Every structure is written in structure tokens, then in C-alpha cells.
């Protein structure tokens, strides 16, 4: 192994034939022989790779939404990927799926309303949300003019994530008409509140509509 101090001239990194070059944190150039990584493809390794693939695919459309839900955490998306791999993938390999009900897309000290409910009207294709308009926890911040954010995500149309913020806490009600082609059985909702200056959020709450009897999986869970 050779070492050259290239802290003032940049240095090099990467593989050059049978040699791998990289820089240490203190600027030392290091060369070592390339060793082909072992890949025994054990069931455990394959399951972990499958989990990561499912989570990356499932959360990628929500990346921007998640960053807005955690305004003070710069690396939150990567953190949530790891947490989802540990906590939100259900089933037995190779039949794994992502449980969106375990994904928290916003976090904060603002209090959520009490008695949040969701009703879906199939005739108008509209999801109607209602809640207690009065803050009920005196130990947590919350005002009448806090904005209600509703995130809508149909896994069959991942490029069309919607966030609606037309209502305030004091309104006690908000409705969302699903776009054409969206199905209640594959649509997921999260609701959270934000202060008017967008400095503070509440924790998010996951909700969904009752799936079709033939969906084959419980409410809140989506096959990928």
C-alpha cells in the first residue's frame, strides 16, 4: 500500500485496473489492491435488497412532500428510507409489501385536531375530512388559523401526488375530489397542520378509504 499526501492538490479516487485509489479524511492518498466483494446471495441478503427496492420505489414520489413535512431536518428523506426498511415493510420474502400506514411524512410540536375522520362519497368521488375545530391540548401550540395540509397519493398514479391546503383548523372540514382514474382502494392520505408562517408542523396522521373486498390486502397496505 502506498501513501501520498495530496491534501493541497486534490488527489484521485476510483478503480484503476487491479488498484483502488481513495483519499482519507486527512487528505492522504491511499492505493490498495482491488478485492472483488463477496456476494453469496443468502436469503437474508436478498430479502434486505428487496426491502430497500420496495421502499425506494414506494417513497420516491413522496420525497418532496417529506422534505416539506420536516423543514428543519436536511437529511430526513434518507433517514425515513432506513426507518421504513426496518418498520414499514411487511410480508415474507419474496412476497413483501410497503405498509404506508407506518410512514410519517410530517413531524412537529403543533397539535393535531382531535376526532379526525374520513368519509368517501363514491357518487362525487370525493374524500371528506372532518375534525374538532377547537385545540384541545393546552400544553401544545395550536391556533385557529393553522393550515390543514392533506397529502393524496394513489400508488397506481405515483407521478400525481397532490397536497391540498385550502382549510384552516377553525374550518373543521375539508374535501378532496380525487382525479379521474384514481381509486379509493389504492389512494393514501396523510393530514397534518402547519403554522401560518410554515415554521411549525404537527405530526402527520395516515388515513385511507375502505378498500374493495377483492383488493386482497388490509386497509393501509399497498402491494408494490
mmCIF file of C-alpha atoms in Angstrom:
data_model
loop_
_atom_site.group_PDB
_atom_site.id
_atom_site.type_symbol
_atom_site.label_atom_id
_atom_site.label_comp_id
_atom_site.label_asym_id
_atom_site.label_seq_id
_atom_site.Cartn_x
_atom_site.Cartn_y
_atom_site.Cartn_z
ATOM 1 C CA UNK A 1 0.000 0.000 0.000
ATOM 2 C CA UNK A 2 1.380 3.423 -0.924
ATOM 3 C CA UNK A 3 0.534 6.785 0.651
ATOM 4 C CA UNK A 4 0.991 10.229 -0.865
ATOM 5 C CA UNK A 5 -0.055 13.482 0.790
ATOM 6 C CA UNK A 6 -2.203 15.221 -1.836
ATOM 7 C CA UNK A 7 -4.183 17.395 0.542
ATOM 8 C CA UNK A 8 -3.201 20.505 -1.431
ATOM 9 C CA UNK A 9 -3.547 19.124 -4.938
ATOM 10 C CA UNK A 10 -6.860 17.302 -4.951
ATOM 11 C CA UNK A 11 -5.952 13.633 -5.251
ATOM 12 C CA UNK A 12 -7.701 10.836 -7.081
ATOM 13 C CA UNK A 13 -10.270 8.181 -6.316
ATOM 14 C CA UNK A 14 -11.702 5.184 -8.080
ATOM 15 C CA UNK A 15 -10.569 1.878 -9.522
ATOM 16 C CA UNK A 16 -7.621 1.702 -11.907
ATOM 17 C CA UNK A 17 -7.294 -1.862 -13.152
ATOM 18 C CA UNK A 18 -6.336 -4.001 -10.141
ATOM 19 C CA UNK A 19 -5.780 -0.923 -7.944
ATOM 20 C CA UNK A 20 -8.293 1.156 -5.945
ATOM 21 C CA UNK A 21 -7.408 4.782 -5.081
ATOM 22 C CA UNK A 22 -9.116 6.965 -2.476
ATOM 23 C CA UNK A 23 -8.495 9.898 -0.156
ATOM 24 C CA UNK A 24 -8.688 9.674 3.614
ATOM 25 C CA UNK A 25 -10.321 12.404 5.699
ATOM 26 C CA UNK A 26 -6.918 13.958 6.399
ATOM 27 C CA UNK A 27 -6.058 14.210 2.703
ATOM 28 C CA UNK A 28 -3.812 11.166 2.393
ATOM 29 C CA UNK A 29 -3.875 9.432 -0.978
ATOM 30 C CA UNK A 30 -4.253 5.674 -0.497
ATOM 31 C CA UNK A 31 -3.811 2.866 -3.014
ATOM 32 C CA UNK A 32 -4.792 -0.739 -2.361
ATOM 33 C CA UNK A 33 -5.371 -3.884 -4.336
ATOM 34 C CA UNK A 34 -8.907 -4.395 -5.635
ATOM 35 C CA UNK A 35 -10.729 -7.237 -3.923
ATOM 36 C CA UNK A 36 -13.912 -8.449 -5.568
ATOM 37 C CA UNK A 37 -16.683 -8.196 -2.950
ATOM 38 C CA UNK A 38 -18.264 -11.419 -1.838
ATOM 39 C CA UNK A 39 -21.871 -11.876 -2.898
ATOM 40 C CA UNK A 40 -23.169 -15.167 -1.544
ATOM 41 C CA UNK A 41 -26.771 -14.039 -2.160
ATOM 42 C CA UNK A 42 -28.066 -15.538 1.046
ATOM 43 C CA UNK A 43 -31.826 -15.382 1.694
ATOM 44 C CA UNK A 44 -31.213 -12.640 4.266
ATOM 45 C CA UNK A 45 -29.238 -10.514 1.808
ATOM 46 C CA UNK A 46 -31.834 -10.977 -0.910
ATOM 47 C CA UNK A 47 -34.626 -10.013 1.480
ATOM 48 C CA UNK A 48 -32.777 -6.857 2.548
ATOM 49 C CA UNK A 49 -32.204 -5.835 -1.068
ATOM 50 C CA UNK A 50 -35.853 -6.458 -1.846
ATOM 51 C CA UNK A 51 -36.925 -4.333 1.136
ATOM 52 C CA UNK A 52 -34.722 -1.461 0.028
ATOM 53 C CA UNK A 53 -36.064 -1.671 -3.517
ATOM 54 C CA UNK A 54 -39.680 -1.653 -2.336
ATOM 55 C CA UNK A 55 -39.106 1.297 -0.006
ATOM 56 C CA UNK A 56 -37.180 3.338 -2.580
ATOM 57 C CA UNK A 57 -39.896 2.766 -5.161
ATOM 58 C CA UNK A 58 -42.718 3.449 -2.727
ATOM 59 C CA UNK A 59 -41.328 6.640 -1.169
ATOM 60 C CA UNK A 60 -39.677 8.254 -4.200
ATOM 61 C CA UNK A 61 -42.909 10.017 -5.279
ATOM 62 C CA UNK A 62 -43.262 11.429 -1.735
ATOM 63 C CA UNK A 63 -39.733 12.821 -1.490
ATOM 64 C CA UNK A 64 -40.707 16.483 -1.887
ATOM 65 C CA UNK A 65 -43.675 16.097 0.458
ATOM 66 C CA UNK A 66 -41.483 14.517 3.135
ATOM 67 C CA UNK A 67 -38.952 17.355 2.942
ATOM 68 C CA UNK A 68 -41.777 19.866 3.425
ATOM 69 C CA UNK A 69 -43.062 17.877 6.388
ATOM 70 C CA UNK A 70 -39.659 18.017 8.125
ATOM 71 C CA UNK A 71 -38.443 21.559 7.352
ATOM 72 C CA UNK A 72 -35.683 21.510 9.985
ATOM 73 C CA UNK A 73 -34.116 18.180 9.014
ATOM 74 C CA UNK A 74 -31.884 18.317 5.959
ATOM 75 C CA UNK A 75 -31.276 14.582 5.559
ATOM 76 C CA UNK A 76 -34.719 13.387 6.564
ATOM 77 C CA UNK A 77 -35.551 11.505 3.360
ATOM 78 C CA UNK A 78 -32.608 9.154 3.741
ATOM 79 C CA UNK A 79 -33.447 8.721 7.421
ATOM 80 C CA UNK A 80 -37.029 7.764 6.585
ATOM 81 C CA UNK A 81 -35.823 5.278 3.956
ATOM 82 C CA UNK A 82 -33.863 3.443 6.633
ATOM 83 C CA UNK A 83 -36.713 3.594 9.119
ATOM 84 C CA UNK A 84 -39.213 2.311 6.548
ATOM 85 C CA UNK A 85 -36.939 -0.618 5.702
ATOM 86 C CA UNK A 86 -36.925 -1.571 9.376
ATOM 87 C CA UNK A 87 -40.551 -0.859 10.279
ATOM 88 C CA UNK A 88 -42.824 -0.465 7.243
ATOM 89 C CA UNK A 89 -42.102 -3.496 5.055
ATOM 90 C CA UNK A 90 -44.434 -6.376 5.790
ATOM 91 C CA UNK A 91 -44.843 -9.890 4.484
ATOM 92 C CA UNK A 92 -42.372 -12.725 3.959
ATOM 93 C CA UNK A 93 -39.739 -12.635 1.235
ATOM 94 C CA UNK A 94 -40.330 -12.705 -1.687
ATOM 95 C CA UNK A 95 -43.927 -11.566 -1.010
ATOM 96 C CA UNK A 96 -43.082 -8.219 0.576
ATOM 97 C CA UNK A 97 -45.113 -5.024 0.521
ATOM 98 C CA UNK A 98 -44.919 -1.487 1.876
ATOM 99 C CA UNK A 99 -47.332 -0.544 4.649
ATOM 100 C CA UNK A 100 -47.954 3.171 4.039
ATOM 101 C CA UNK A 101 -49.784 3.402 7.340
ATOM 102 C CA UNK A 102 -46.394 3.284 9.069
ATOM 103 C CA UNK A 103 -44.928 6.188 7.084
ATOM 104 C CA UNK A 104 -44.931 9.525 8.912
ATOM 105 C CA UNK A 105 -44.496 12.281 6.337
ATOM 106 C CA UNK A 106 -44.511 15.220 8.785
ATOM 107 C CA UNK A 107 -43.354 15.824 12.321
ATOM 108 C CA UNK A 108 -43.584 18.686 14.778
ATOM 109 C CA UNK A 109 -44.890 20.103 18.036
ATOM 110 C CA UNK A 110 -48.080 21.662 16.657
ATOM 111 C CA UNK A 111 -51.088 19.746 17.916
ATOM 112 C CA UNK A 112 -53.260 17.745 15.572
ATOM 113 C CA UNK A 113 -57.013 18.246 15.817
ATOM 114 C CA UNK A 114 -58.987 15.689 17.773
ATOM 115 C CA UNK A 115 -61.547 13.364 16.180
ATOM 116 C CA UNK A 116 -60.187 13.435 12.630
ATOM 117 C CA UNK A 117 -62.486 11.428 10.385
ATOM 118 C CA UNK A 118 -62.544 10.473 6.710
ATOM 119 C CA UNK A 119 -65.648 9.690 4.660
ATOM 120 C CA UNK A 120 -65.561 8.811 0.973
ATOM 121 C CA UNK A 121 -68.526 9.706 -1.227
ATOM 122 C CA UNK A 122 -68.450 7.370 -4.256
ATOM 123 C CA UNK A 123 -71.021 9.404 -6.180
ATOM 124 C CA UNK A 124 -68.882 12.551 -6.230
ATOM 125 C CA UNK A 125 -65.577 10.643 -5.954
ATOM 126 C CA UNK A 126 -64.745 12.906 -3.025
ATOM 127 C CA UNK A 127 -62.916 12.301 0.236
ATOM 128 C CA UNK A 128 -64.393 14.396 3.041
ATOM 129 C CA UNK A 129 -62.285 15.084 6.142
ATOM 130 C CA UNK A 130 -63.692 16.453 9.382
ATOM 131 C CA UNK A 131 -62.147 17.273 12.768
ATOM 132 C CA UNK A 132 -62.709 19.050 16.061
ATOM 133 C CA UNK A 133 -62.066 22.707 15.262
ATOM 134 C CA UNK A 134 -61.025 23.619 18.805
ATOM 135 C CA UNK A 135 -57.484 22.973 20.100
ATOM 136 C CA UNK A 136 -57.896 20.546 22.981
ATOM 137 C CA UNK A 137 -54.387 20.207 24.431
ATOM 138 C CA UNK A 138 -53.301 23.337 26.330
ATOM 139 C CA UNK A 139 -49.738 22.041 26.616
ATOM 140 C CA UNK A 140 -49.198 22.053 22.838
ATOM 141 C CA UNK A 141 -49.289 25.025 20.452
ATOM 142 C CA UNK A 142 -52.267 25.394 18.129
ATOM 143 C CA UNK A 143 -54.294 28.260 16.639
ATOM 144 C CA UNK A 144 -57.493 28.659 14.661
ATOM 145 C CA UNK A 145 -55.564 29.821 11.580
ATOM 146 C CA UNK A 146 -53.199 26.832 11.390
ATOM 147 C CA UNK A 147 -53.280 25.490 7.836
ATOM 148 C CA UNK A 148 -54.538 21.960 7.206
ATOM 149 C CA UNK A 149 -52.416 20.037 4.681
ATOM 150 C CA UNK A 150 -53.852 16.916 3.068
ATOM 151 C CA UNK A 151 -51.467 14.774 1.020
ATOM 152 C CA UNK A 152 -53.102 12.450 -1.507
ATOM 153 C CA UNK A 153 -51.209 9.615 -3.168
ATOM 154 C CA UNK A 154 -52.568 6.912 -5.461
ATOM 155 C CA UNK A 155 -49.963 4.176 -5.894
ATOM 156 C CA UNK A 156 -51.380 3.462 -9.359
ATOM 157 C CA UNK A 157 -50.519 7.050 -10.388
ATOM 158 C CA UNK A 158 -47.285 7.771 -8.464
ATOM 159 C CA UNK A 159 -46.379 10.840 -10.506
ATOM 160 C CA UNK A 160 -49.545 12.676 -9.435
ATOM 161 C CA UNK A 161 -49.030 13.247 -5.694
ATOM 162 C CA UNK A 162 -51.215 16.128 -4.515
ATOM 163 C CA UNK A 163 -51.028 18.345 -1.441
ATOM 164 C CA UNK A 164 -54.054 20.498 -0.656
ATOM 165 C CA UNK A 165 -54.053 23.252 1.961
ATOM 166 C CA UNK A 166 -57.323 25.121 1.467
ATOM 167 C CA UNK A 167 -58.663 24.793 5.010
ATOM 168 C CA UNK A 168 -57.704 26.022 8.462
ATOM 169 C CA UNK A 169 -58.082 24.351 11.827
ATOM 170 C CA UNK A 170 -61.138 26.507 12.551
ATOM 171 C CA UNK A 171 -62.948 25.296 9.422
ATOM 172 C CA UNK A 172 -63.384 21.818 10.882
ATOM 173 C CA UNK A 173 -63.873 20.281 7.450
ATOM 174 C CA UNK A 174 -62.198 19.877 4.054
ATOM 175 C CA UNK A 175 -62.947 17.843 0.943
ATOM 176 C CA UNK A 176 -60.777 16.433 -1.818
ATOM 177 C CA UNK A 177 -62.187 15.304 -5.148
ATOM 178 C CA UNK A 178 -59.967 12.533 -6.464
ATOM 179 C CA UNK A 179 -58.618 12.971 -10.003
ATOM 180 C CA UNK A 180 -60.088 10.894 -12.790
ATOM 181 C CA UNK A 181 -58.714 7.370 -12.700
ATOM 182 C CA UNK A 182 -57.806 7.410 -9.009
ATOM 183 C CA UNK A 183 -59.310 4.587 -6.978
ATOM 184 C CA UNK A 184 -60.074 4.825 -3.245
ATOM 185 C CA UNK A 185 -58.652 1.329 -2.740
ATOM 186 C CA UNK A 186 -55.175 2.429 -3.858
ATOM 187 C CA UNK A 187 -55.224 6.007 -2.571
ATOM 188 C CA UNK A 188 -53.461 7.002 0.641
ATOM 189 C CA UNK A 189 -53.940 10.190 2.634
ATOM 190 C CA UNK A 190 -51.927 11.997 5.259
ATOM 191 C CA UNK A 191 -53.205 15.010 7.146
ATOM 192 C CA UNK A 192 -51.114 17.427 9.189
ATOM 193 C CA UNK A 193 -51.202 21.080 10.225
ATOM 194 C CA UNK A 194 -48.704 23.885 9.708
ATOM 195 C CA UNK A 195 -48.484 27.273 11.354
ATOM 196 C CA UNK A 196 -49.309 30.256 9.077
ATOM 197 C CA UNK A 197 -45.613 31.159 8.792
ATOM 198 C CA UNK A 198 -44.768 27.498 7.934
ATOM 199 C CA UNK A 199 -42.226 27.347 10.757
ATOM 200 C CA UNK A 200 -44.020 24.649 12.730
ATOM 201 C CA UNK A 201 -45.771 21.429 11.763
ATOM 202 C CA UNK A 202 -47.795 18.846 13.593
ATOM 203 C CA UNK A 203 -47.169 15.137 13.301
ATOM 204 C CA UNK A 204 -48.905 13.618 10.316
ATOM 205 C CA UNK A 205 -51.799 11.204 10.590
ATOM 206 C CA UNK A 206 -52.311 8.477 7.977
ATOM 207 C CA UNK A 207 -55.807 7.736 6.672
ATOM 208 C CA UNK A 208 -57.387 5.799 3.821
ATOM 209 C CA UNK A 209 -60.701 4.734 2.381
ATOM 210 C CA UNK A 210 -62.049 1.238 2.868
ATOM 211 C CA UNK A 211 -60.568 -0.922 0.090
ATOM 212 C CA UNK A 212 -62.556 -3.036 -2.309
ATOM 213 C CA UNK A 213 -63.317 -6.526 -0.981
ATOM 214 C CA UNK A 214 -61.220 -8.014 -3.801
ATOM 215 C CA UNK A 215 -58.174 -5.851 -3.065
ATOM 216 C CA UNK A 216 -56.567 -8.735 -1.225
ATOM 217 C CA UNK A 217 -54.792 -6.736 1.488
ATOM 218 C CA UNK A 218 -55.864 -4.758 4.560
ATOM 219 C CA UNK A 219 -56.623 -1.056 4.672
ATOM 220 C CA UNK A 220 -53.447 0.984 4.736
ATOM 221 C CA UNK A 221 -51.311 -1.577 2.925
ATOM 222 C CA UNK A 222 -50.346 -1.474 -0.721
ATOM 223 C CA UNK A 223 -48.725 -4.218 -2.723
ATOM 224 C CA UNK A 224 -45.800 -2.995 -4.855
#
